[in-house]
Amino acid sequence: MEFDLDQEEEDRLLSEVMQIHNDIQMEDIKTSGYYTACVSFQGQDNNFYSQGVWNNNKVLNSELTGAYYGARLYGGGNNNTLGNCNINSPYYYGVYDYYSRGTKLLYNRISDLNYATYSYGIMSYYGIGDTLMGNIIKGAGRYGIYSYQANNNSHSDHTVIANNMISNFQSTSYQTGIYMYYFNYNVHVTNNTIWMTGSSNAYYNAAIYAYYYPYYCEIINNILISTNKTRLVSFYYGYNLARCDYNDYYHTGTATYYFYNRGDYTWNTFKNNTNYIGVHDQNSYYLIDPEIISPDNMHLLEGSGGLVGVSTWNPVDVDGDPRCQLVRFLGADEPAWKVVKSDFVYDHPEYYVGPDSHPSARHLGRFFGPTRDRKSVV
């Protein structure tokens, strides 16, 4: 579907369609412009009480270029999906999700935001039970994914931020990959690959930054890279964090500190500091090259065996390829693997416990003899 309307009329049309109806699916939209949003899921109120107004809508396989928002989901909807879309050159937000429940942002490519110093790849504001999975964000200004009080209005819900690749920030100084701001509940930050290049070493600039009470949130199986001074992980009053472990922290920059927990820490002091966040990162890697191609292509190098993580629910990687069910690997991209016997039983649980317990765990993928075939089970 390609619209020949001027952008203002197109914004109004798409907004009204989404506001009035439920259960709409749009595919192969091509739209561009300069005004409010390429696609707008528009509710009536900026709260959860208008739910039922716009539910179960989908925008798939579309090209959304320009505008202030690439896509805007605003005010009280349930279970809306934006999937497999190319979102190019929006001004301030690639996707803006405001007061909605069960939003699914799946396998979108968000690139080259026009506000170079302060734009957002994805902004989720008071979301409940959202899934942000498999998105490739390149060229945000300052923030890759910003999660503002996720599930604070419904503490039993869970939000997933998984399999995302975030790189190529336009701000040369201030960069934050994933930002959990203020009373996030049950957010699962899993299998993301984030590459930071910022010159600022301030505690609020980090690959993952949790600010103030990340209740029952977990940060696992992530690959975090800094090739300048941006911190790798930062906690500002990280009370009630459920788990932070099985991550790879890799930097080549010259900053003194790459870790923060209400104070500046080197790796060894950070790993052993339990203030606010409890025991953490006992099975994480430090300065182990994750073998990522480049910030432009965040997949693993050809031949990489991957780094072993902890078992999770996560069934696929950033490309939709299946993850190995015998051993779980770090990052958004799954290394190539092949099981050649359908009755194979993996009986070495010690390999699951991390790099400090078994040296072979650093490159366990090579134990299986990874092939250059696509991931498959024979």
Short mmCIF file of N, CA and C in Angstrom, two decimals, residues 121 135-140 142-146 161 163-169 176-179 192-196 207 223 225 295 298 332:
data_model
loop_
_atom_site.label_atom_id
_atom_site.label_comp_id
_atom_site.label_asym_id
_atom_site.label_seq_id
_atom_site.Cartn_x
_atom_site.Cartn_y
_atom_site.Cartn_z
N GLY A 121 16.00 5.76 19.78
CA GLY A 121 15.59 4.68 18.89
C GLY A 121 14.19 4.21 19.23
N ASN A 135 15.16 -5.91 17.39
CA ASN A 135 15.28 -4.65 16.68
C ASN A 135 16.75 -4.28 16.49
N ILE A 136 17.08 -3.77 15.32
CA ILE A 136 18.43 -3.30 15.02
C ILE A 136 18.37 -1.78 14.95
N ILE A 137 19.02 -1.13 15.92
CA ILE A 137 18.96 0.33 16.06
C ILE A 137 20.35 0.88 15.77
N LYS A 138 20.47 1.60 14.67
CA LYS A 138 21.75 2.21 14.28
C LYS A 138 21.52 3.69 13.98
N GLY A 139 22.25 4.52 14.70
CA GLY A 139 22.19 5.94 14.39
C GLY A 139 21.20 6.72 15.21
N ALA A 140 20.85 6.22 16.44
CA ALA A 140 20.10 7.07 17.37
C ALA A 140 21.02 8.20 17.85
N ARG A 142 21.07 9.83 21.18
CA ARG A 142 21.62 9.60 22.53
C ARG A 142 21.15 8.30 23.17
N TYR A 143 19.93 7.87 22.90
CA TYR A 143 19.36 6.71 23.58
C TYR A 143 18.98 5.63 22.56
N GLY A 144 19.40 4.40 22.84
CA GLY A 144 18.95 3.29 22.01
C GLY A 144 17.54 2.89 22.37
N ILE A 145 17.34 2.35 23.58
CA ILE A 145 16.02 1.98 24.10
C ILE A 145 15.86 2.61 25.47
N TYR A 146 14.78 3.36 25.64
CA TYR A 146 14.51 4.06 26.90
C TYR A 146 13.23 3.48 27.49
N ILE A 161 13.11 -7.16 26.81
CA ILE A 161 13.99 -6.41 25.90
C ILE A 161 15.09 -7.38 25.50
N ASN A 163 17.40 -9.64 22.24
CA ASN A 163 17.88 -9.86 20.88
C ASN A 163 18.04 -8.58 20.08
N ASN A 164 18.20 -7.45 20.74
CA ASN A 164 18.36 -6.19 20.03
C ASN A 164 19.84 -5.89 19.79
N MET A 165 20.11 -5.22 18.69
CA MET A 165 21.45 -4.70 18.39
C MET A 165 21.39 -3.18 18.37
N ILE A 166 22.30 -2.55 19.12
CA ILE A 166 22.28 -1.09 19.25
C ILE A 166 23.70 -0.58 19.03
N SER A 167 23.86 0.36 18.08
CA SER A 167 25.20 0.86 17.77
C SER A 167 25.10 2.17 16.99
N ASN A 168 26.27 2.71 16.66
CA ASN A 168 26.41 3.88 15.78
C ASN A 168 25.64 5.10 16.27
N PHE A 169 25.78 5.42 17.55
CA PHE A 169 25.15 6.63 18.07
C PHE A 169 25.72 7.85 17.36
N THR A 176 23.61 6.25 25.71
CA THR A 176 23.06 5.25 26.62
C THR A 176 22.35 4.19 25.78
N GLY A 177 22.78 2.95 25.92
CA GLY A 177 22.22 1.88 25.09
C GLY A 177 20.81 1.51 25.49
N ILE A 178 20.65 0.93 26.68
CA ILE A 178 19.34 0.61 27.25
C ILE A 178 19.25 1.31 28.60
N TYR A 179 18.22 2.12 28.76
CA TYR A 179 18.05 2.94 29.96
C TYR A 179 16.75 2.53 30.64
N ASN A 192 21.11 -9.04 24.34
CA ASN A 192 21.31 -7.86 23.51
C ASN A 192 22.80 -7.67 23.22
N THR A 193 23.11 -7.06 22.09
CA THR A 193 24.48 -6.69 21.73
C THR A 193 24.52 -5.19 21.55
N ILE A 194 25.37 -4.52 22.33
CA ILE A 194 25.39 -3.05 22.37
C ILE A 194 26.83 -2.58 22.24
N TRP A 195 27.06 -1.65 21.33
CA TRP A 195 28.41 -1.15 21.06
C TRP A 195 28.41 0.37 21.29
N MET A 196 29.21 0.83 22.26
CA MET A 196 29.25 2.23 22.65
C MET A 196 30.58 2.86 22.23
N ALA A 207 26.26 1.36 28.44
CA ALA A 207 25.57 0.42 27.56
C ALA A 207 24.24 0.01 28.16
N ILE A 223 26.04 -8.86 25.43
CA ILE A 223 27.38 -8.47 25.02
C ILE A 223 27.43 -6.95 25.02
N ILE A 225 29.94 -3.59 24.70
CA ILE A 225 31.24 -3.17 24.18
C ILE A 225 31.38 -1.67 24.31
N PRO A 295 30.56 -2.16 14.35
CA PRO A 295 29.33 -1.46 14.74
C PRO A 295 28.29 -1.41 13.63
N MET A 298 26.58 -6.09 13.52
CA MET A 298 26.80 -6.55 14.89
C MET A 298 26.66 -8.07 15.03
N ALA A 332 22.94 -10.99 20.72
CA ALA A 332 21.76 -11.04 19.86
C ALA A 332 21.87 -12.08 18.77
#
